[in-house]
Amino acid sequence: MKKILTVVIISLALSFVLYFSFKVPGTELRDDAMGNMTENQTVKMIVVPYFDPYDPQWNQIYEAADKYPRTIKYVIINPCSGPCGDSLSEDWQRVISNLKHRGIKTLGYVFNTSESIANIDYYMKSPVPTDGIFFDNESSTNNLQNFRQFSDHVHSLGGIVYINPGYNFPQVDSYITSGSTDIANIHEIESDKSHHILINEELSPTKLSVILGNVTSSDEMISKLTEVASKGIGTVYVYGDSYSALPPFFIDEVKQASVTLIKQ
């Protein structure tokens, strides 16, 4: 009898643990037709904060990341529209460290006309390195053959290759399917044209992002997040009129992203 009681208690304890282990913030689980558990992914965010490393707005990013963990996935590090000086300053290294501590991937900013091994190393061989590179304007023309040397170098350092053509040009797919690019931003700035966003549905949502600007209200932000997620795009940033300031609805955006499901 004592042995049976022990087994019952253990079974109940395991059921309790399993139940709560599925209630992970940022995801929901459902039963599929075969009775297996499949994960419904929620929208992730890339934040574009083009302000100084000592700007108090960083605290808003840290606080939002603490409150809604695993929702802010990427943050761009942009000292001077690219590298600034011989090495990343201690102020920037501190920002990177604070973001990494919260599980956020940091991306060093490089414009496509400034692509070089040295500029990649500026970020990725710093004492506190970024997790990858954000190649702005890359693949706006078909430059894949030349770009491979830079993407290969980032990958050799264990980094993420994130490109921003700003539009879903025909060649973007080949950047991704070739393995040279990990994620591509296929729409930038014009939120009023978001209905024109087209994607290759064979690509995983984790491979695609959009950045939507000129959004003025929380209601509009929620509408844009929902629209983007319904297209099967996994990462988004909705902002106001400038990258130099977080939108007034920033904390609401992180909260909304954390519960907005992506079309699979």
XYZ file of C-alpha atoms in Angstrom:
264
model
C 0.000 0.000 0.000
C 2.824 2.395 0.906
C 4.537 1.617 -2.440
C 1.312 2.319 -4.394
C 0.812 5.600 -2.542
C 4.372 6.645 -3.360
C 3.838 5.946 -7.070
C 0.618 7.987 -7.069
C 2.342 10.950 -5.406
C 5.231 10.852 -7.891
C 2.801 10.693 -10.829
C 0.860 13.694 -9.551
C 4.071 15.645 -9.026
C 5.248 14.925 -12.567
C 1.881 15.987 -13.991
C 2.104 19.248 -12.050
C 5.622 19.973 -13.360
C 4.712 19.140 -16.959
C 1.608 21.323 -16.848
C 3.484 24.407 -15.742
C 6.501 23.741 -17.956
C 4.247 24.318 -20.975
C 3.175 27.742 -19.717
C 6.314 29.467 -20.987
C 5.950 33.225 -21.624
C 6.140 34.082 -25.321
C 4.756 30.762 -26.547
C 1.513 28.804 -26.426
C 1.110 25.110 -27.036
C -1.708 23.271 -28.768
C -2.515 19.667 -29.644
C -2.232 18.792 -33.324
C -4.304 16.117 -35.074
C -1.808 13.424 -34.095
C -1.932 14.317 -30.430
C 1.598 15.765 -30.405
C 2.465 19.137 -28.905
C 3.343 21.870 -31.420
C 4.602 25.289 -30.492
C 2.850 28.442 -31.684
C 5.583 31.050 -31.943
C 4.913 34.665 -31.053
C 6.350 37.708 -32.793
C 9.926 38.663 -31.929
C 11.334 42.172 -32.159
C 14.372 43.829 -33.650
C 14.963 47.233 -32.048
C 16.699 49.998 -34.016
C 18.004 52.415 -31.357
C 20.264 54.914 -33.092
C 21.182 56.892 -30.010
C 24.229 57.268 -27.763
C 25.272 54.453 -25.413
C 24.587 56.625 -22.368
C 21.096 57.678 -23.496
C 18.499 56.880 -20.785
C 16.300 55.237 -23.422
C 18.461 52.112 -23.089
C 16.878 51.653 -19.674
C 13.465 51.370 -21.347
C 14.802 48.555 -23.519
C 16.289 46.765 -20.502
C 13.060 47.162 -18.513
C 10.894 45.899 -21.383
C 13.204 42.915 -21.891
C 13.025 42.094 -18.191
C 9.233 42.344 -18.155
C 8.664 40.391 -21.393
C 11.672 38.065 -21.722
C 12.577 36.510 -25.081
C 10.409 38.984 -27.025
C 13.141 41.456 -27.987
C 15.397 39.165 -30.011
C 17.767 41.587 -31.763
C 19.151 45.067 -31.112
C 21.330 46.977 -33.584
C 24.539 48.578 -32.295
C 25.343 51.669 -34.380
C 28.070 53.965 -32.990
C 28.473 56.357 -35.972
C 26.404 55.022 -38.872
C 28.879 52.173 -38.651
C 32.184 51.710 -36.789
C 33.523 54.743 -34.931
C 37.211 54.983 -34.036
C 39.632 52.093 -33.760
C 37.539 50.000 -31.381
C 34.177 49.849 -29.648
C 34.172 52.167 -26.646
C 33.667 50.859 -23.126
C 30.274 52.595 -23.106
C 29.158 50.549 -26.100
C 30.636 47.390 -24.651
C 28.596 47.976 -21.500
C 25.397 48.326 -23.560
C 26.198 45.096 -25.418
C 26.871 43.320 -22.136
C 23.569 44.548 -20.656
C 21.670 43.292 -23.693
C 23.449 39.931 -23.761
C 22.641 39.493 -20.073
C 18.968 39.632 -21.080
C 19.365 37.070 -23.854
C 19.210 39.661 -26.655
C 21.321 39.200 -29.792
C 23.337 42.304 -30.713
C 24.109 43.235 -34.323
C 26.884 45.613 -35.377
C 25.792 48.079 -38.068
C 27.645 48.091 -41.410
C 26.354 49.846 -44.553
C 26.850 47.829 -47.717
C 29.347 50.304 -49.219
C 31.473 49.938 -46.060
C 31.568 46.144 -45.987
C 35.008 44.888 -45.004
C 36.633 42.262 -42.818
C 38.025 45.065 -40.640
C 34.574 46.539 -39.997
C 33.205 43.115 -39.105
C 36.108 42.519 -36.718
C 35.512 45.946 -35.149
C 32.320 44.530 -33.686
C 32.920 40.810 -33.485
C 36.470 40.837 -32.127
C 35.776 43.486 -29.524
C 36.454 42.481 -25.883
C 32.648 42.372 -25.596
C 31.659 41.321 -29.132
C 28.347 41.632 -30.909
C 26.502 38.451 -31.875
C 26.460 39.294 -35.561
C 26.331 42.011 -38.205
C 23.418 44.022 -39.624
C 24.371 44.668 -43.259
C 22.241 47.649 -44.245
C 21.184 47.902 -47.914
C 22.742 44.525 -48.756
C 20.917 42.607 -51.532
C 19.175 45.725 -52.832
C 21.161 44.631 -55.891
C 22.354 41.098 -56.552
C 25.749 41.200 -54.855
C 25.730 37.672 -53.455
C 28.939 36.477 -55.091
C 30.970 39.326 -53.572
C 29.035 39.283 -50.299
C 29.906 35.670 -49.512
C 33.391 36.621 -48.264
C 31.821 38.812 -45.581
C 28.994 36.463 -44.621
C 31.460 33.568 -44.456
C 33.690 35.601 -42.145
C 30.796 36.432 -39.816
C 29.766 32.779 -39.741
C 33.361 31.686 -39.073
C 33.215 33.828 -35.928
C 29.959 32.162 -34.889
C 27.899 35.210 -35.802
C 24.501 36.052 -37.292
C 24.245 37.532 -40.795
C 21.275 39.918 -40.964
C 20.702 41.850 -44.197
C 18.429 44.806 -44.857
C 17.518 45.234 -48.522
C 14.434 47.132 -47.334
C 12.310 45.366 -49.940
C 11.709 41.777 -50.993
C 13.770 41.891 -54.174
C 13.883 38.676 -56.262
C 17.470 37.941 -55.215
C 16.711 38.003 -51.470
C 15.560 34.378 -51.524
C 18.899 33.218 -52.913
C 20.765 35.052 -50.154
C 18.790 33.019 -47.623
C 18.598 29.650 -49.372
C 22.331 29.722 -50.159
C 23.057 29.857 -46.435
C 24.863 33.193 -46.715
C 22.122 35.046 -44.844
C 20.364 34.065 -41.630
C 17.602 36.678 -41.721
C 16.504 39.393 -44.158
C 14.515 42.547 -43.507
C 12.169 42.766 -46.501
C 10.300 46.013 -45.798
C 11.430 49.242 -44.159
C 9.871 52.530 -43.056
C 6.605 52.839 -45.015
C 3.917 51.394 -42.749
C 1.155 52.651 -45.055
C 2.419 50.254 -47.739
C 2.602 47.197 -45.512
C -0.252 45.586 -47.460
C 2.182 45.279 -50.381
C 4.568 43.030 -48.425
C 4.991 39.731 -50.252
C 6.910 36.718 -48.963
C 8.082 33.320 -50.087
C 5.896 31.084 -47.935
C 8.469 28.295 -48.133
C 10.776 30.360 -45.916
C 10.538 30.038 -42.149
C 9.156 33.097 -40.304
C 12.481 33.200 -38.440
C 14.195 34.151 -41.722
C 12.140 37.296 -42.364
C 11.577 40.640 -40.689
C 10.010 44.023 -41.395
C 10.598 47.484 -39.914
C 7.585 49.810 -40.085
C 7.828 53.548 -39.430
C 5.548 56.578 -39.210
C 3.169 54.814 -36.838
C 1.541 57.293 -34.481
C -0.682 55.344 -32.085
C -0.864 52.138 -30.077
C -3.960 51.046 -31.990
C -2.136 51.391 -35.308
C 0.891 49.577 -33.882
C -1.274 46.630 -32.790
C -2.905 46.528 -36.223
C 0.499 46.433 -37.946
C 1.848 43.705 -35.658
C -1.210 41.576 -36.341
C -0.965 42.160 -40.093
C 2.726 41.267 -40.236
C 2.273 38.135 -38.114
C -0.582 36.994 -40.373
C 1.818 37.049 -43.336
C 4.194 34.602 -41.652
C 6.903 37.128 -40.764
C 8.591 36.384 -37.468
C 10.434 39.566 -36.492
C 9.249 43.185 -36.536
C 9.903 46.683 -35.277
C 7.192 49.338 -35.342
C 8.381 52.857 -34.586
C 7.356 56.499 -34.809
C 9.120 59.051 -36.975
C 12.793 58.422 -36.188
C 15.290 55.750 -35.163
C 16.801 58.287 -32.761
C 13.949 57.773 -30.282
C 11.902 54.820 -29.122
C 8.212 55.135 -30.019
C 5.941 56.365 -27.211
C 4.144 53.002 -27.344
C 7.373 50.979 -27.023
C 6.512 49.056 -23.853
C 3.029 48.323 -25.243
C 4.634 47.074 -28.451
C 6.847 44.610 -26.602
C 3.850 43.449 -24.578
C 1.703 43.027 -27.701
C 4.449 41.204 -29.604
C 4.799 38.756 -26.726
C 1.225 37.504 -27.289
C 0.839 37.911 -31.074
C 0.988 34.550 -32.825
C 2.791 34.138 -36.147
C 1.095 32.355 -39.025
C 2.981 29.090 -39.524
